[in-house]
Amino acid sequence: MKKARYIRLADMLSNAIREGKLAPGSKLPTHRAFAEKTGVALATATRVYKELERRGLVSGEAGRGTFVRDPGLPMTLGVHQTAAEGITDLVFNMPGGPADADILRAGLRRLAAAGDLDAMLRYQPHGGRIHERRIIAGSLGRSLGRIDPEHLLVTSGSQHGLAITCLGLFQPGDVIAADALTYPGFKSAAALNGLELAPVEAQHGVMNPDDLDRQCRLRTIRAVYLMPSVQSPLGTVMDETTRLRLLDVAQRHNLLIIEDAAYAFLEPDPPPGFLSIAPDRTVHISGFSKSLATGLRLGYVIAPAGRTAALLEAVRATTWNTPALISALVTGWIEDGTLEKSEETRRQDGAARQSVCREVFGAASVVSHRNAGFAWLPLGKGTRADPIVTRLKDQRISVSGADPFATTAAAPQALRLAFGGLPMAELRGTLETVRQAVQAERAG
């Protein structure tokens, strides 16, 4: 079967990019100029460029044009990329330290002596064992108020919580509003379930309630996804006034609120969360990966009573139940105070790393939360992220541009630096190398 004309043209340009005839960073002709050069309609030229974007070979930049990407850099850097031997990884946020292994050994010894090992080898209730749900719910009382354990479901990490929310509560084609820069894991979960994300403009780094209201008046939006306390990737904390304004929009347009609190523990004094001020329309999702260890996949979803049955079905369909060994470990650490100590350690460690980051780049150049192990580095007008990512890749440092986080057609030019898992002795030198790569691109 003969290929469509736009596919043939896209294949031609794809081959030129992969063979190095069009170098990374090269600017392609405008859509109109390409149409005139190849003798096709403007609409066909637009389809060619969209196909190249879909393949991850070019990136469109608002007001500047379309540029060739390095084909060696995955478009979804930070989601599909895996850590490689010998690479300094600033993509994945992996907080932790040498003492974590000792905590795990002590936890395993405690479980071995508890006499409940046989129960851990059996199927568990889909939503988690009720005594562990009570422990988790009780630990959240100070930050979220009283939680009914029957409304709390244990999941295999907060990412699993996002996935079952998309799978259990929405239909393919539903539209969910989200920040223009948001967590890539939610983008992945939404895409796999056929959901459309509607990007909402930011105001001072947080979602603009007026723009959300405007979009809700133009189309049917089912829900809004938010990280109100320590947003990823920016680290912002939404003030109480903005939260109340967003709640007003959600009530007027009957939106479900998906509240992701994965990093909320880093903010010691946040405003009331959406679960507290709107429990009847909020699905609250969090976990223990960032506060304890990324390899211990345990999270939870707190939902209104009418939503839990669908979420339980989604748990059953995806994992059947959370491994009892991990849930027993984590709930034991909640009871003996280990979790609380670990959260404080993460806050102190993040603050020390932020201090180094701001010294290296200058405080005005960095967007971040004061206790977070990650930072957002806007590059400014005329400086592109891809060449910097390529330059650092050649120096065996892995960083991410803005593409994985963007819900808009054109991503801003920025770097996201996740340095929570880097040894402190290497932090300053690594960030200095990043700064030099940025300066080299600006000078070039």
Tab-separated table of C-alpha atoms in Angstrom:
chain	number	residue	atom	x	y	z
A	1	MET	CA	0.000	0.000	0.000
A	2	LYS	CA	1.384	3.382	-1.013
A	3	LYS	CA	2.286	5.673	1.877
A	4	ALA	CA	0.583	9.032	2.267
A	5	ARG	CA	2.580	11.983	0.895
A	6	TYR	CA	3.177	13.523	4.327
A	7	ILE	CA	4.530	10.194	5.646
A	8	ARG	CA	6.955	9.922	2.717
A	9	LEU	CA	8.206	13.437	3.360
A	10	ALA	CA	8.493	12.749	7.100
A	11	ASP	CA	10.476	9.578	6.325
A	12	MET	CA	12.811	11.610	4.093
A	13	LEU	CA	13.518	14.134	6.845
A	14	SER	CA	13.788	11.384	9.469
A	15	ASN	CA	16.489	9.661	7.448
A	16	ALA	CA	18.363	12.944	7.016
A	17	ILE	CA	18.289	13.505	10.784
A	18	ARG	CA	19.400	9.977	11.670
A	19	GLU	CA	22.183	10.041	9.067
A	20	GLY	CA	23.485	13.338	10.429
A	21	LYS	CA	22.665	15.367	7.326
A	22	LEU	CA	20.476	17.546	9.547
A	23	ALA	CA	22.479	18.111	12.710
A	24	PRO	CA	20.936	18.466	16.186
A	25	GLY	CA	19.995	22.085	16.717
A	26	SER	CA	19.420	22.793	13.010
A	27	LYS	CA	16.441	25.014	12.358
A	28	LEU	CA	13.964	23.666	9.812
A	29	PRO	CA	12.260	25.941	7.276
A	30	THR	CA	8.921	27.433	8.242
A	31	HIS	CA	5.864	25.359	7.382
A	32	ARG	CA	5.116	27.698	4.483
A	33	ALA	CA	8.684	27.623	3.139
A	34	PHE	CA	8.765	23.823	3.340
A	35	ALA	CA	5.420	23.614	1.535
A	36	GLU	CA	6.705	25.837	-1.288
A	37	LYS	CA	9.989	23.925	-1.553
A	38	THR	CA	8.335	20.491	-1.783
A	39	GLY	CA	5.269	21.570	-3.769
A	40	VAL	CA	2.690	20.505	-1.186
A	41	ALA	CA	-0.156	22.289	0.556
A	42	LEU	CA	0.532	24.162	3.773
A	43	ALA	CA	-1.699	21.694	5.643
A	44	THR	CA	0.456	18.810	4.377
A	45	ALA	CA	3.637	20.552	5.514
A	46	THR	CA	2.095	20.997	8.943
A	47	ARG	CA	1.287	17.276	9.086
A	48	VAL	CA	4.908	16.468	8.184
A	49	TYR	CA	6.234	18.525	11.060
A	50	LYS	CA	3.687	17.090	13.486
A	51	GLU	CA	4.747	13.581	12.459
A	52	LEU	CA	8.397	14.455	13.102
A	53	GLU	CA	7.427	15.777	16.550
A	54	ARG	CA	5.518	12.572	17.221
A	55	ARG	CA	8.664	10.592	16.398
A	56	GLY	CA	10.672	12.728	18.813
A	57	LEU	CA	12.984	14.059	16.095
A	58	VAL	CA	12.116	17.759	16.222
A	59	SER	CA	10.755	20.203	18.770
A	60	GLY	CA	8.656	23.256	18.065
A	61	GLU	CA	9.441	26.371	20.066
A	62	ALA	CA	6.851	29.124	20.249
A	63	GLY	CA	8.024	32.220	18.406
A	64	ARG	CA	11.317	30.640	17.298
A	65	GLY	CA	10.535	27.799	14.910
A	66	THR	CA	11.176	24.059	14.665
A	67	PHE	CA	14.539	22.556	15.598
A	68	VAL	CA	16.131	19.133	15.097
A	69	ARG	CA	16.547	17.159	18.306
A	70	ASP	CA	19.400	14.833	19.142
A	71	PRO	CA	17.956	11.406	18.161
A	72	GLY	CA	20.006	9.865	20.972
A	73	LEU	CA	17.933	11.740	23.572
A	74	PRO	CA	14.584	10.076	24.350
A	75	MET	CA	11.650	12.478	24.111
A	76	THR	CA	10.330	11.292	27.450
A	77	LEU	CA	13.614	11.618	29.307
A	78	GLY	CA	12.922	10.984	32.969
A	79	VAL	CA	10.080	8.522	32.312
A	80	HIS	CA	11.444	5.842	29.979
A	81	GLN	CA	15.153	6.394	30.594
A	82	THR	CA	16.827	4.057	33.052
A	83	ALA	CA	19.918	4.760	35.081
A	84	ALA	CA	23.109	3.530	33.383
A	85	GLU	CA	26.393	2.425	34.871
A	86	GLY	CA	28.935	5.221	35.068
A	87	ILE	CA	26.376	7.968	34.417
A	88	THR	CA	25.845	10.762	36.928
A	89	ASP	CA	22.067	10.795	37.084
A	90	LEU	CA	20.288	14.147	37.518
A	91	VAL	CA	17.053	12.855	35.940
A	92	PHE	CA	15.586	10.557	38.580
A	93	ASN	CA	14.888	11.952	42.017
A	94	MET	CA	16.301	9.233	44.282
A	95	PRO	CA	16.754	10.592	47.812
A	96	GLY	CA	18.552	8.430	50.294
A	97	GLY	CA	21.784	7.717	52.066
A	98	PRO	CA	24.019	4.926	53.424
A	99	ALA	CA	22.007	4.702	56.661
A	100	ASP	CA	18.882	3.581	54.751
A	101	ALA	CA	20.227	0.031	54.409
A	102	ASP	CA	20.623	-0.223	58.197
A	103	ILE	CA	17.008	0.876	58.637
A	104	LEU	CA	15.914	-1.861	56.208
A	105	ARG	CA	17.944	-4.531	58.035
A	106	ALA	CA	16.382	-3.547	61.341
A	107	GLY	CA	12.910	-3.576	59.800
A	108	LEU	CA	13.385	-7.030	58.309
A	109	ARG	CA	14.681	-8.391	61.618
A	110	ARG	CA	11.604	-6.977	63.336
A	111	LEU	CA	9.313	-8.698	60.833
A	112	ALA	CA	11.177	-11.983	61.119
A	113	ALA	CA	10.612	-11.953	64.877
A	114	ALA	CA	6.946	-10.961	64.662
A	115	GLY	CA	5.590	-14.398	63.782
A	116	ASP	CA	3.280	-13.145	61.013
A	117	LEU	CA	5.360	-14.269	58.028
A	118	ASP	CA	2.933	-16.945	56.875
A	119	ALA	CA	0.173	-14.354	56.385
A	120	MET	CA	2.476	-12.324	54.140
A	121	LEU	CA	2.730	-15.214	51.685
A	122	ARG	CA	-1.019	-15.201	50.986
A	123	TYR	CA	-3.313	-13.024	48.900
A	124	GLN	CA	-4.269	-9.854	50.721
A	125	PRO	CA	-7.444	-7.715	50.563
A	126	HIS	CA	-7.381	-5.548	47.418
A	127	GLY	CA	-7.361	-2.311	49.400
A	128	GLY	CA	-4.791	-3.476	51.932
A	129	ARG	CA	-5.036	-5.084	55.348
A	130	ILE	CA	-7.406	-3.076	57.515
A	131	HIS	CA	-5.055	-2.723	60.504
A	132	GLU	CA	-2.386	-1.234	58.208
A	133	ARG	CA	-4.919	1.096	56.621
A	134	ARG	CA	-5.769	2.289	60.141
A	135	ILE	CA	-2.092	2.916	60.909
A	136	ILE	CA	-1.581	4.959	57.730
A	137	ALA	CA	-4.834	6.876	58.245
A	138	GLY	CA	-3.911	7.657	61.846
A	139	SER	CA	-0.476	8.968	60.825
A	140	LEU	CA	-2.117	11.469	58.463
A	141	GLY	CA	-4.298	13.036	61.149
A	142	ARG	CA	-1.978	15.955	61.865
A	143	SER	CA	-1.745	17.052	58.236
A	144	LEU	CA	-5.083	15.956	56.752
A	145	GLY	CA	-7.471	15.626	59.687
A	146	ARG	CA	-9.390	12.472	60.550
A	147	ILE	CA	-9.339	9.883	57.748
A	148	ASP	CA	-11.792	6.985	57.586
A	149	PRO	CA	-9.625	3.874	56.921
A	150	GLU	CA	-12.401	2.468	54.741
A	151	HIS	CA	-11.807	5.372	52.340
A	152	LEU	CA	-8.044	4.731	52.215
A	153	LEU	CA	-6.709	2.113	49.799
A	154	VAL	CA	-3.120	0.879	49.926
A	155	THR	CA	-1.326	0.909	46.548
A	156	SER	CA	2.015	-0.142	45.113
A	157	GLY	CA	3.373	3.396	45.261
A	158	SER	CA	1.820	6.753	44.427
A	159	GLN	CA	2.346	6.132	40.688
A	160	HIS	CA	0.082	3.107	41.015
A	161	GLY	CA	-2.403	5.365	42.793
A	162	LEU	CA	-2.407	7.741	39.822
A	163	ALA	CA	-2.787	4.825	37.414
A	164	ILE	CA	-5.797	3.286	39.172
A	165	THR	CA	-7.397	6.727	39.439
A	166	CYS	CA	-7.142	7.187	35.667
A	167	LEU	CA	-8.245	3.604	34.994
A	168	GLY	CA	-11.055	3.375	37.526
A	169	LEU	CA	-12.660	6.819	37.510
A	170	PHE	CA	-12.493	7.988	33.876
A	171	GLN	CA	-13.343	6.895	30.356
A	172	PRO	CA	-11.144	7.205	27.246
A	173	GLY	CA	-11.632	10.666	25.758
A	174	ASP	CA	-12.283	12.375	29.097
A	175	VAL	CA	-10.433	15.653	29.607
A	176	ILE	CA	-8.439	16.425	32.747
A	177	ALA	CA	-7.005	19.869	33.408
A	178	ALA	CA	-3.381	19.986	34.578
A	179	ASP	CA	-0.550	22.447	35.012
A	180	ALA	CA	1.286	23.436	31.835
A	181	LEU	CA	4.329	21.889	33.557
A	182	THR	CA	3.390	18.784	35.495
A	183	TYR	CA	4.568	15.394	36.749
A	184	PRO	CA	5.485	13.097	33.798
A	185	GLY	CA	4.145	10.011	35.559
A	186	PHE	CA	0.642	11.440	35.497
A	187	LYS	CA	1.040	12.279	31.803
A	188	SER	CA	1.941	8.626	31.166
A	189	ALA	CA	-0.968	7.258	33.196
A	190	ALA	CA	-3.417	9.581	31.451
A	191	ALA	CA	-2.102	8.745	27.977
A	192	LEU	CA	-2.278	4.982	28.547
A	193	ASN	CA	-5.929	5.355	29.530
A	194	GLY	CA	-6.808	7.559	26.535
A	195	LEU	CA	-7.327	10.711	28.594
A	196	GLU	CA	-6.663	14.181	27.246
A	197	LEU	CA	-4.790	16.730	29.336
A	198	ALA	CA	-5.826	20.371	29.072
A	199	PRO	CA	-2.902	22.633	30.052
A	200	VAL	CA	-3.813	25.474	32.394
A	201	GLU	CA	-1.760	28.659	32.562
A	202	ALA	CA	0.329	29.377	35.639
A	203	GLN	CA	0.318	32.514	37.739
A	204	HIS	CA	3.399	32.927	39.948
A	205	GLY	CA	4.230	29.272	39.395
A	206	VAL	CA	0.823	27.852	40.397
A	207	MET	CA	-2.333	27.072	38.453
A	208	ASN	CA	-4.377	30.127	37.483
A	209	PRO	CA	-8.017	29.650	38.632
A	210	ASP	CA	-9.268	32.160	36.040
A	211	ASP	CA	-7.752	30.173	33.166
A	212	LEU	CA	-9.189	26.922	34.542
A	213	ASP	CA	-12.620	28.577	34.731
A	214	ARG	CA	-12.261	29.879	31.164
A	215	GLN	CA	-11.419	26.425	29.838
A	216	CYS	CA	-14.293	24.806	31.725
A	217	ARG	CA	-16.688	27.245	30.057
A	218	LEU	CA	-15.340	26.307	26.619
A	219	ARG	CA	-15.380	22.500	26.917
A	220	THR	CA	-16.344	19.626	29.204
A	221	ILE	CA	-13.578	18.940	31.702
A	222	ARG	CA	-14.042	16.078	34.152
A	223	ALA	CA	-11.272	16.720	36.682
A	224	VAL	CA	-8.253	18.788	37.595
A	225	TYR	CA	-4.884	17.274	38.575
A	226	LEU	CA	-2.831	19.306	41.059
A	227	MET	CA	0.273	19.109	43.246
A	228	PRO	CA	-0.598	22.032	45.544
A	229	SER	CA	2.185	21.458	48.079
A	230	VAL	CA	5.678	21.219	46.514
A	231	GLN	CA	4.698	20.889	42.885
A	232	SER	CA	6.862	18.861	40.522
A	233	PRO	CA	8.854	20.125	38.676
A	234	LEU	CA	8.752	23.685	40.070
A	235	GLY	CA	8.561	23.049	43.811
A	236	THR	CA	5.940	25.745	44.357
A	237	VAL	CA	3.435	25.748	47.239
A	238	MET	CA	-0.025	27.042	46.380
A	239	ASP	CA	-1.311	29.649	48.842
A	240	GLU	CA	-4.644	29.205	50.619
A	241	THR	CA	-6.410	31.946	48.627
A	242	THR	CA	-5.587	30.244	45.321
A	243	ARG	CA	-6.715	26.876	46.687
A	244	LEU	CA	-10.074	28.321	47.663
A	245	ARG	CA	-10.464	30.001	44.274
A	246	LEU	CA	-9.695	26.727	42.500
A	247	LEU	CA	-12.167	24.922	44.729
A	248	ASP	CA	-14.822	27.452	43.750
A	249	VAL	CA	-14.140	26.704	40.071
A	250	ALA	CA	-14.286	22.953	40.744
A	251	GLN	CA	-17.614	23.273	42.541
A	252	ARG	CA	-19.198	25.431	39.825
A	253	HIS	CA	-18.103	23.063	37.052
A	254	ASN	CA	-18.436	19.828	39.047
A	255	LEU	CA	-14.768	18.857	38.717
A	256	LEU	CA	-13.166	15.997	40.571
A	257	ILE	CA	-9.911	17.156	42.209
A	258	ILE	CA	-6.924	14.805	41.967
A	259	GLU	CA	-4.529	15.944	44.684
A	260	ASP	CA	-1.009	14.513	44.357
A	261	ALA	CA	0.892	14.938	47.619
A	262	ALA	CA	4.052	12.969	46.800
A	263	TYR	CA	6.352	15.787	47.927
A	264	ALA	CA	4.035	17.530	50.395
A	265	PHE	CA	6.027	16.308	53.411
A	266	LEU	CA	8.872	18.640	52.350
A	267	GLU	CA	6.752	21.682	53.268
A	268	PRO	CA	6.539	21.808	57.086
A	269	ASP	CA	3.632	24.261	57.244
A	270	PRO	CA	1.396	24.012	54.153
A	271	PRO	CA	-2.079	25.554	53.825
A	272	PRO	CA	-5.005	23.130	54.223
A	273	GLY	CA	-5.085	20.548	51.453
A	274	PHE	CA	-8.009	19.918	49.106
A	275	LEU	CA	-8.839	16.686	50.939
A	276	SER	CA	-9.384	18.765	54.074
A	277	ILE	CA	-11.469	21.517	52.478
A	278	ALA	CA	-13.325	19.433	49.866
A	279	PRO	CA	-13.354	15.750	50.903
A	280	ASP	CA	-16.481	15.022	48.848
A	281	ARG	CA	-14.769	15.773	45.530
A	282	THR	CA	-11.074	15.082	46.212
A	283	VAL	CA	-9.019	11.996	45.431
A	284	HIS	CA	-5.836	12.358	47.481
A	285	ILE	CA	-2.780	10.353	46.377
A	286	SER	CA	0.606	9.989	48.016
A	287	GLY	CA	3.188	7.438	49.089
A	288	PHE	CA	6.392	6.758	50.960
A	289	SER	CA	8.948	6.485	48.148
A	290	LYS	CA	10.273	10.037	48.499
A	291	SER	CA	10.302	10.037	52.292
A	292	LEU	CA	11.683	6.508	52.859
A	293	ALA	CA	13.133	4.820	49.751
A	294	THR	CA	12.199	4.837	46.078
A	295	GLY	CA	12.504	1.041	45.843
A	296	LEU	CA	9.860	0.464	48.526
A	297	ARG	CA	6.719	0.888	46.441
A	298	LEU	CA	3.954	1.708	48.882
A	299	GLY	CA	1.357	4.439	48.519
A	300	TYR	CA	-2.260	5.183	49.228
A	301	VAL	CA	-5.360	6.707	47.683
A	302	ILE	CA	-7.996	8.433	49.812
A	303	ALA	CA	-11.285	8.880	47.968
A	304	PRO	CA	-14.934	9.765	48.614
A	305	ALA	CA	-17.078	6.772	49.556
A	306	GLY	CA	-18.755	6.642	46.138
A	307	ARG	CA	-15.417	6.279	44.339
A	308	THR	CA	-13.724	3.502	46.315
A	309	ALA	CA	-15.470	0.549	44.622
A	310	ALA	CA	-14.200	1.549	41.174
A	311	LEU	CA	-10.710	2.108	42.559
A	312	LEU	CA	-10.743	-1.314	44.237
A	313	GLU	CA	-11.606	-2.896	40.885
A	314	ALA	CA	-8.658	-1.082	39.318
A	315	VAL	CA	-6.334	-2.383	42.057
A	316	ARG	CA	-7.621	-5.899	41.491
A	317	ALA	CA	-7.079	-5.587	37.739
A	318	THR	CA	-3.539	-4.221	38.013
A	319	THR	CA	-1.810	-5.766	41.063
A	320	TRP	CA	-4.528	-7.702	42.982
A	321	ASN	CA	-3.016	-6.367	46.199
A	322	THR	CA	0.010	-4.583	47.581
A	323	PRO	CA	2.821	-6.932	48.770
A	324	ALA	CA	2.214	-7.475	52.478
A	325	LEU	CA	5.933	-7.553	53.240
A	326	ILE	CA	6.397	-3.944	52.109
A	327	SER	CA	3.229	-2.666	53.771
A	328	ALA	CA	4.232	-4.347	57.039
A	329	LEU	CA	7.701	-2.781	56.860
A	330	VAL	CA	6.379	0.716	56.227
A	331	THR	CA	3.571	0.641	58.778
A	332	GLY	CA	6.081	-0.616	61.339
A	333	TRP	CA	8.248	2.409	60.570
A	334	ILE	CA	5.224	4.667	60.995
A	335	GLU	CA	4.538	3.208	64.448
A	336	ASP	CA	8.125	3.336	65.734
A	337	GLY	CA	8.795	6.896	64.525
A	338	THR	CA	11.236	5.968	61.739
A	339	LEU	CA	9.073	7.608	59.061
A	340	GLU	CA	8.877	10.900	60.946
A	341	LYS	CA	12.658	10.944	61.441
A	342	SER	CA	13.235	10.086	57.780
A	343	GLU	CA	10.997	12.936	56.617
A	344	GLU	CA	12.936	15.401	58.759
A	345	THR	CA	16.222	14.023	57.418
A	346	ARG	CA	14.977	14.472	53.837
A	347	ARG	CA	13.992	18.076	54.570
A	348	GLN	CA	17.378	18.883	56.083
A	349	ASP	CA	19.254	17.141	53.289
A	350	GLY	CA	17.199	18.923	50.628
A	351	ALA	CA	17.850	22.294	52.251
A	352	ALA	CA	21.611	21.671	52.226
A	353	ARG	CA	21.521	20.670	48.550
A	354	GLN	CA	19.409	23.691	47.618
A	355	SER	CA	21.985	25.931	49.259
A	356	VAL	CA	24.736	24.484	47.059
A	357	CYS	CA	22.557	24.732	43.937
A	358	ARG	CA	21.786	28.386	44.552
A	359	GLU	CA	25.435	29.171	45.215
A	360	VAL	CA	26.447	27.577	41.909
A	361	PHE	CA	23.749	29.077	39.681
A	362	GLY	CA	22.736	32.154	41.651
A	363	ALA	CA	19.532	32.251	43.675
A	364	ALA	CA	17.675	34.291	41.034
A	365	SER	CA	18.332	31.647	38.350
A	366	VAL	CA	16.729	28.713	40.173
A	367	VAL	CA	13.061	27.818	40.718
A	368	SER	CA	12.674	25.323	43.560
A	369	HIS	CA	11.364	24.526	47.008
A	370	ARG	CA	13.792	25.249	49.812
A	371	ASN	CA	13.764	21.602	51.026
A	372	ALA	CA	13.503	19.721	47.723
A	373	GLY	CA	16.140	17.546	46.114
A	374	PHE	CA	15.342	18.955	42.676
A	375	ALA	CA	15.351	22.335	40.944
A	376	TRP	CA	14.078	23.954	37.744
A	377	LEU	CA	16.556	26.017	35.741
A	378	PRO	CA	14.949	28.327	33.134
A	379	LEU	CA	17.442	29.001	30.354
A	380	GLY	CA	16.233	32.367	29.141
A	381	LYS	CA	15.597	33.693	25.671
A	382	GLY	CA	17.771	32.302	22.900
A	383	THR	CA	19.218	29.358	24.859
A	384	ARG	CA	18.026	25.859	23.945
A	385	ALA	CA	17.966	22.864	26.258
A	386	ASP	CA	18.682	20.051	23.789
A	387	PRO	CA	22.291	21.041	22.972
A	388	ILE	CA	23.036	21.351	26.693
A	389	VAL	CA	21.540	17.925	27.390
A	390	THR	CA	23.660	16.508	24.543
A	391	ARG	CA	26.827	18.235	25.769
A	392	LEU	CA	26.307	16.875	29.290
A	393	LYS	CA	25.481	13.438	27.934
A	394	ASP	CA	28.932	13.415	26.302
A	395	GLN	CA	30.358	14.201	29.753
A	396	ARG	CA	28.363	11.287	31.229
A	397	ILE	CA	25.906	13.483	33.086
A	398	SER	CA	22.223	12.844	32.491
A	399	VAL	CA	19.787	15.774	32.801
A	400	SER	CA	16.291	16.408	31.540
A	401	GLY	CA	14.851	19.241	29.506
A	402	ALA	CA	11.273	20.453	29.845
A	403	ASP	CA	9.630	18.116	27.305
A	404	PRO	CA	8.660	15.320	29.733
A	405	PHE	CA	6.915	17.832	32.012
A	406	ALA	CA	5.110	19.948	29.405
A	407	THR	CA	1.422	19.481	28.625
A	408	THR	CA	1.562	22.288	26.033
A	409	ALA	CA	2.491	21.771	22.379
A	410	ALA	CA	5.743	23.710	22.812
A	411	ALA	CA	7.857	23.146	25.908
A	412	PRO	CA	9.785	26.014	27.511
A	413	GLN	CA	13.569	25.986	27.376
A	414	ALA	CA	14.692	24.793	30.795
A	415	LEU	CA	16.566	22.056	32.642
A	416	ARG	CA	15.233	19.999	35.502
A	417	LEU	CA	17.979	18.915	37.886
A	418	ALA	CA	17.232	16.077	40.315
A	419	PHE	CA	20.170	15.881	42.705
A	420	GLY	CA	18.602	14.231	45.758
A	421	GLY	CA	20.464	10.949	45.232
A	422	LEU	CA	23.867	12.385	44.334
A	423	PRO	CA	26.593	12.001	46.983
A	424	MET	CA	27.107	15.374	48.645
A	425	ALA	CA	30.828	15.203	47.900
A	426	GLU	CA	30.038	15.179	44.157
A	427	LEU	CA	27.199	17.712	44.161
A	428	ARG	CA	29.035	20.999	43.747
A	429	GLY	CA	31.394	19.705	41.062
A	430	THR	CA	28.532	18.164	39.079
A	431	LEU	CA	26.437	21.325	39.224
A	432	GLU	CA	29.463	23.386	38.192
A	433	THR	CA	29.777	21.186	35.103
A	434	VAL	CA	26.106	21.796	34.314
A	435	ARG	CA	26.590	25.541	34.758
A	436	GLN	CA	29.567	25.509	32.394
A	437	ALA	CA	27.545	23.617	29.769
A	438	VAL	CA	24.791	26.242	30.019
A	439	GLN	CA	27.322	29.062	29.697
A	440	ALA	CA	28.938	27.391	26.688
A	441	GLU	CA	25.586	27.121	24.917
A	442	ARG	CA	24.775	30.756	25.656
A	443	ALA	CA	28.169	31.855	24.364
A	444	GLY	CA	27.854	29.697	21.255
